[in-house]
Amino acid sequence: MKRIKTNDLVTEITYDTAIDNGSSSGTYTGDSSELYPYINLNIAPSMKLVRKVEKSFNGETKIQEYRYKGAVMNLQGLGFIGFNGIAKSSVYGEL
């Protein structure tokens, strides 16, 4: 889902992949703190993460950005557990 329109409110969602590109400004930052039976997924190109949500209404746009750290997976059958950290920006706007 990339775009949702409800009456005059338009929401656009931008995605990024879960790949640590070595930059602290990227959407995803890897981690290596997990111990067996857990592992960190520092490269997961098929995992799509919400990078930015933009909501537009009456010519005004509000933006919120997201960052993720340390995707965790369980090797004993529980699968993907979640992230060690998720951060979101304050909502900011453009006219």
Backbone as ProteinMPNN parsed JSONL, in Angstrom:
{"seq_chain_A": "MKRIKTNDLVTEITYDTAIDNGSSSGTYTGDSSELYPYINLNIAPSMKLVRKVEKSFNGETKIQEYRYKGAVMNLQGLGFIGFNGIAKSSVYGEL", "coords_chain_A": {"N_chain_A": [[0.846, -1.155, 0.0], [0.736, 2.067, -0.993], [-0.483, 4.501, -1.323], [-3.228, 6.23, 0.017], [-6.444, 7.424, -0.279], [-8.848, 9.337, 1.215], [-11.677, 10.959, 0.991], [-10.71, 14.244, 0.97], [-8.265, 13.866, 2.125], [-5.043, 12.746, 1.649], [-2.861, 10.103, 1.981], [0.451, 9.181, 1.809], [2.782, 6.569, 1.64], [6.119, 5.766, 2.142], [8.529, 3.311, 1.529], [11.389, 1.376, 2.673], [14.236, -0.845, 2.498], [15.357, -3.433, 4.787], [18.278, -3.054, 5.262], [21.439, -2.547, 6.516], [23.19, 0.172, 5.774], [25.499, 1.251, 6.729], [25.346, 3.859, 7.447], [24.342, 6.173, 9.843], [22.125, 7.627, 9.309], [20.379, 6.164, 7.863], [17.38, 4.187, 7.171], [17.401, 1.739, 8.467], [19.348, 0.296, 11.035], [21.762, -2.032, 11.768], [22.458, -4.596, 14.29], [24.303, -6.429, 16.758], [23.865, -7.809, 19.112], [22.466, -10.031, 19.994], [22.065, -13.364, 21.386], [22.275, -16.924, 20.897], [19.19, -18.593, 21.239], [18.585, -16.571, 19.474], [19.029, -14.309, 16.712], [20.487, -11.502, 15.003], [19.149, -9.784, 12.241], [20.825, -8.314, 9.918], [20.903, -7.81, 7.269], [18.267, -7.835, 5.301], [16.817, -7.834, 2.625], [14.265, -8.38, 1.6], [12.507, -7.582, 3.482], [10.311, -5.066, 4.042], [10.262, -1.782, 5.244], [8.483, 0.858, 6.796], [9.379, 4.018, 5.887], [8.65, 6.705, 5.666], [5.753, 8.696, 6.256], [3.416, 10.635, 4.67], [0.943, 13.027, 4.977], [-1.531, 14.727, 3.298], [-3.636, 17.534, 3.1], [-5.882, 19.921, 2.047], [-3.84, 21.491, 0.778], [-1.777, 21.473, 2.619], [0.922, 19.685, 4.025], [1.776, 17.069, 6.178], [4.423, 15.389, 7.749], [5.942, 12.356, 8.848], [8.705, 10.535, 9.983], [10.428, 7.347, 10.156], [12.657, 5.148, 11.966], [14.617, 2.177, 12.364], [16.087, -0.381, 14.446], [18.158, -3.205, 14.805], [16.833, -5.915, 13.893], [15.304, -8.862, 15.056], [15.459, -12.397, 15.126], [14.198, -15.648, 15.917], [15.768, -18.768, 16.162], [14.67, -21.19, 16.806], [12.196, -21.803, 15.79], [10.294, -19.779, 16.324], [10.461, -17.65, 14.645], [10.389, -14.337, 13.19], [10.901, -11.873, 15.606], [10.893, -9.129, 16.245], [11.984, -5.701, 16.607], [14.929, -4.278, 18.112], [14.82, -1.603, 18.565], [12.681, 1.133, 17.735], [12.171, 4.203, 16.233], [10.452, 7.281, 15.877], [9.947, 10.324, 14.146], [9.032, 13.644, 15.257], [5.982, 15.055, 14.137], [6.177, 16.976, 11.279], [5.716, 19.813, 9.093], [4.842, 20.972, 5.756], [4.091, 23.704, 3.695]], "CA_chain_A": [[0.0, 0.0, 0.0], [1.579, 3.252, -1.107], [-1.273, 5.727, -1.328], [-4.591, 6.066, 0.491], [-7.186, 8.671, -0.417], [-10.13, 9.344, 1.889], [-12.196, 12.293, 0.711], [-9.63, 15.148, 0.551], [-7.035, 13.493, 2.827], [-4.216, 11.805, 0.891], [-1.746, 9.576, 2.757], [1.439, 8.479, 0.994], [3.716, 5.811, 2.464], [7.373, 5.438, 1.465], [9.159, 2.149, 2.152], [12.814, 1.132, 2.477], [14.575, -2.226, 2.849], [16.075, -3.62, 6.042], [19.699, -3.263, 4.986], [22.29, -1.577, 7.194], [24.111, 0.722, 4.783], [26.649, 1.829, 7.413], [25.092, 5.269, 7.734], [23.386, 6.316, 10.943], [20.945, 8.338, 8.828], [19.545, 5.246, 7.098], [16.147, 3.727, 7.8], [17.679, 0.569, 9.311], [20.689, 0.124, 11.594], [21.937, -3.394, 12.275], [22.886, -4.794, 15.673], [24.913, -7.76, 16.918], [23.819, -8.07, 20.548], [21.668, -11.221, 20.33], [22.708, -14.654, 21.632], [21.472, -18.08, 20.523], [18.648, -18.965, 19.94], [18.199, -15.377, 18.716], [20.052, -13.71, 15.864], [20.146, -10.22, 14.395], [19.079, -9.75, 10.78], [21.382, -7.026, 9.51], [20.62, -7.669, 5.842], [17.013, -8.513, 4.971], [16.282, -6.998, 1.545], [12.85, -8.628, 1.303], [11.708, -6.972, 4.543], [10.023, -3.666, 3.748], [10.022, -0.969, 6.429], [7.928, 2.185, 6.529], [10.393, 5.063, 6.093], [8.036, 8.019, 5.805], [4.325, 8.821, 6.004], [3.05, 12.012, 4.362], [-0.503, 13.238, 4.903], [-1.822, 16.007, 2.666], [-5.03, 17.964, 3.189], [-6.066, 21.352, 1.769], [-2.581, 22.146, 0.433], [-0.8, 21.364, 3.712], [1.448, 18.323, 4.149], [2.397, 16.699, 7.451], [5.351, 14.276, 7.499], [6.538, 11.658, 9.991], [9.703, 9.578, 9.522], [10.656, 6.217, 11.053], [13.96, 4.485, 11.94], [14.555, 0.867, 13.01], [17.393, -0.916, 14.841], [18.3, -4.57, 15.299], [15.784, -6.91, 13.666], [15.631, -10.081, 15.811], [14.787, -13.625, 14.704], [14.424, -16.813, 16.758], [16.159, -19.915, 15.344], [14.013, -22.416, 17.265], [10.846, -21.923, 15.261], [9.398, -18.655, 16.601], [10.542, -16.709, 13.525], [10.722, -12.929, 13.43], [10.444, -11.424, 16.922], [10.648, -7.685, 16.228], [13.167, -4.855, 16.555], [15.446, -3.784, 19.39], [14.413, -0.217, 18.71], [11.958, 1.831, 16.676], [12.042, 5.623, 16.542], [9.708, 8.069, 14.905], [10.157, 11.759, 14.311], [7.862, 14.483, 15.499], [5.317, 15.415, 12.89], [6.537, 18.31, 10.794], [4.873, 20.12, 7.954], [5.22, 21.796, 4.619], [2.929, 24.423, 3.134]], "C_chain_A": [[0.904, 1.234, 0.0], [0.803, 4.55, -0.994], [-2.706, 5.402, -0.908], [-5.277, 7.425, 0.345], [-8.553, 8.493, 0.216], [-10.664, 10.766, 1.808], [-11.041, 13.185, 0.238], [-8.305, 14.847, 1.246], [-6.292, 12.435, 2.02], [-3.036, 11.403, 1.766], [-0.834, 8.799, 1.828], [2.471, 7.846, 1.915], [4.927, 5.441, 1.616], [8.052, 4.323, 2.248], [10.655, 2.113, 1.859], [13.074, -0.322, 2.86], [15.36, -2.272, 4.155], [17.52, -4.018, 5.754], [20.472, -2.161, 5.686], [23.325, -1.081, 6.188], [25.331, 1.4, 5.416], [26.485, 3.292, 7.762], [24.068, 5.363, 8.852], [22.121, 7.054, 10.512], [20.028, 7.444, 8.0], [18.31, 4.824, 7.869], [16.411, 2.588, 8.776], [19.137, 0.547, 9.747], [20.772, -1.273, 12.189], [22.427, -3.417, 13.712], [23.511, -6.178, 15.75], [24.897, -8.199, 18.379], [23.113, -9.369, 20.932], [22.529, -12.47, 20.512], [21.732, -15.763, 21.269], [20.422, -18.352, 21.593], [18.185, -17.77, 19.097], [19.36, -14.913, 17.838], [19.543, -12.351, 15.38], [20.139, -10.363, 12.883], [19.582, -8.382, 10.335], [21.233, -6.777, 8.021], [19.38, -8.506, 5.543], [16.315, -7.721, 3.874], [14.808, -7.232, 1.22], [11.931, -8.028, 2.369], [11.537, -5.477, 4.251], [9.638, -2.932, 5.032], [9.425, 0.374, 6.02], [8.995, 3.214, 6.877], [9.745, 6.405, 6.388], [6.554, 7.938, 5.487], [4.028, 10.305, 5.801], [1.533, 12.096, 4.238], [-0.752, 14.639, 4.378], [-3.317, 16.292, 2.726], [-5.082, 19.473, 2.984], [-4.751, 22.088, 1.529], [-1.513, 22.102, 1.505], [-0.384, 19.908, 3.853], [2.113, 18.141, 5.512], [3.203, 15.427, 7.213], [5.813, 13.68, 8.821], [7.474, 10.587, 9.444], [9.977, 8.533, 10.602], [12.064, 5.657, 10.867], [13.85, 3.205, 12.772], [15.962, 0.4, 13.357], [17.245, -2.367, 15.278], [17.107, -5.484, 15.116], [16.216, -8.23, 14.311], [14.789, -11.245, 15.324], [15.157, -14.754, 15.665], [14.687, -18.023, 15.878], [15.494, -21.227, 15.766], [12.535, -22.455, 16.893], [9.901, -20.768, 15.524], [9.44, -17.594, 15.505], [10.918, -15.304, 13.93], [10.084, -12.462, 14.731], [10.08, -9.938, 16.911], [11.967, -6.938, 16.136], [13.624, -4.493, 17.957], [15.057, -2.339, 19.623], [13.678, 0.306, 17.493], [11.826, 3.283, 17.12], [11.215, 6.301, 15.473], [9.908, 9.546, 15.207], [8.871, 12.43, 14.796], [7.25, 14.784, 14.135], [5.751, 16.828, 12.518], [5.818, 18.557, 9.487], [5.513, 20.976, 6.902], [3.953, 22.475, 4.121], [3.035, 24.483, 1.646]], "O_chain_A": [[1.732, 1.41, 0.893], [1.358, 5.581, -0.615], [-3.317, 4.45, -1.394], [-4.754, 8.446, 0.792], [-9.326, 7.621, -0.181], [-10.16, 11.668, 2.478], [-10.448, 12.904, -0.803], [-7.311, 15.521, 0.976], [-6.831, 11.364, 1.738], [-2.293, 12.262, 2.241], [-1.272, 7.876, 1.142], [2.973, 8.482, 2.842], [4.796, 4.883, 0.527], [8.142, 4.379, 3.474], [11.127, 2.742, 0.911], [12.223, -0.962, 3.479], [15.951, -1.277, 4.575], [17.924, -5.16, 5.971], [20.201, -0.978, 5.479], [24.226, -1.822, 5.798], [26.109, 2.051, 4.718], [27.398, 3.902, 8.318], [23.034, 4.697, 8.806], [21.148, 7.104, 11.265], [19.009, 7.908, 7.489], [18.201, 5.07, 9.07], [15.732, 2.473, 9.796], [20.044, 0.75, 8.939], [19.946, -1.651, 13.019], [22.769, -2.379, 14.279], [23.263, -7.015, 14.881], [25.813, -8.885, 18.833], [23.161, -9.767, 22.096], [23.577, -12.617, 19.882], [20.516, -15.576, 21.322], [20.76, -18.34, 22.777], [17.469, -17.949, 18.112], [20.526, -15.104, 18.182], [18.34, -12.089, 15.352], [21.027, -10.995, 12.311], [18.837, -7.402, 10.374], [21.417, -5.651, 7.558], [19.439, -9.736, 5.534], [15.339, -7.019, 4.138], [14.167, -6.367, 0.623], [10.715, -7.973, 2.182], [12.512, -4.727, 4.22], [8.801, -3.4, 5.804], [9.823, 0.954, 5.01], [9.459, 3.279, 8.015], [10.213, 7.157, 7.242], [6.137, 7.218, 4.579], [4.349, 11.132, 6.655], [0.916, 11.336, 3.491], [-0.253, 15.619, 4.932], [-4.148, 15.428, 2.446], [-4.392, 20.219, 3.68], [-4.569, 23.199, 2.029], [-0.431, 22.654, 1.307], [-1.22, 19.006, 3.806], [2.918, 18.971, 5.935], [2.729, 14.499, 6.558], [6.045, 14.4, 9.791], [7.099, 9.822, 8.556], [9.791, 8.784, 11.793], [12.607, 5.68, 9.762], [13.101, 3.144, 13.747], [16.921, 0.733, 12.661], [16.329, -2.715, 16.023], [16.427, -5.803, 16.091], [17.354, -8.666, 14.136], [13.58, -11.121, 15.132], [16.28, -14.813, 16.166], [13.925, -18.288, 14.948], [15.731, -22.265, 15.147], [11.724, -23.062, 17.592], [8.79, -20.768, 14.994], [8.56, -16.736, 15.438], [11.665, -15.095, 14.886], [8.883, -12.631, 14.94], [9.077, -9.537, 17.501], [12.957, -7.478, 15.643], [12.815, -4.409, 18.88], [14.974, -1.898, 20.769], [14.011, -0.036, 16.359], [11.418, 3.559, 18.248], [11.274, 5.933, 14.299], [10.021, 9.957, 16.362], [7.784, 11.853, 14.747], [7.935, 14.765, 13.113], [5.698, 17.748, 13.334], [5.359, 17.616, 8.839], [6.551, 21.606, 7.103], [2.874, 21.883, 4.13], [2.16, 25.044, 0.987]]}, "name": "protein", "num_of_chains": 1, "seq": "MKRIKTNDLVTEITYDTAIDNGSSSGTYTGDSSELYPYINLNIAPSMKLVRKVEKSFNGETKIQEYRYKGAVMNLQGLGFIGFNGIAKSSVYGEL"}
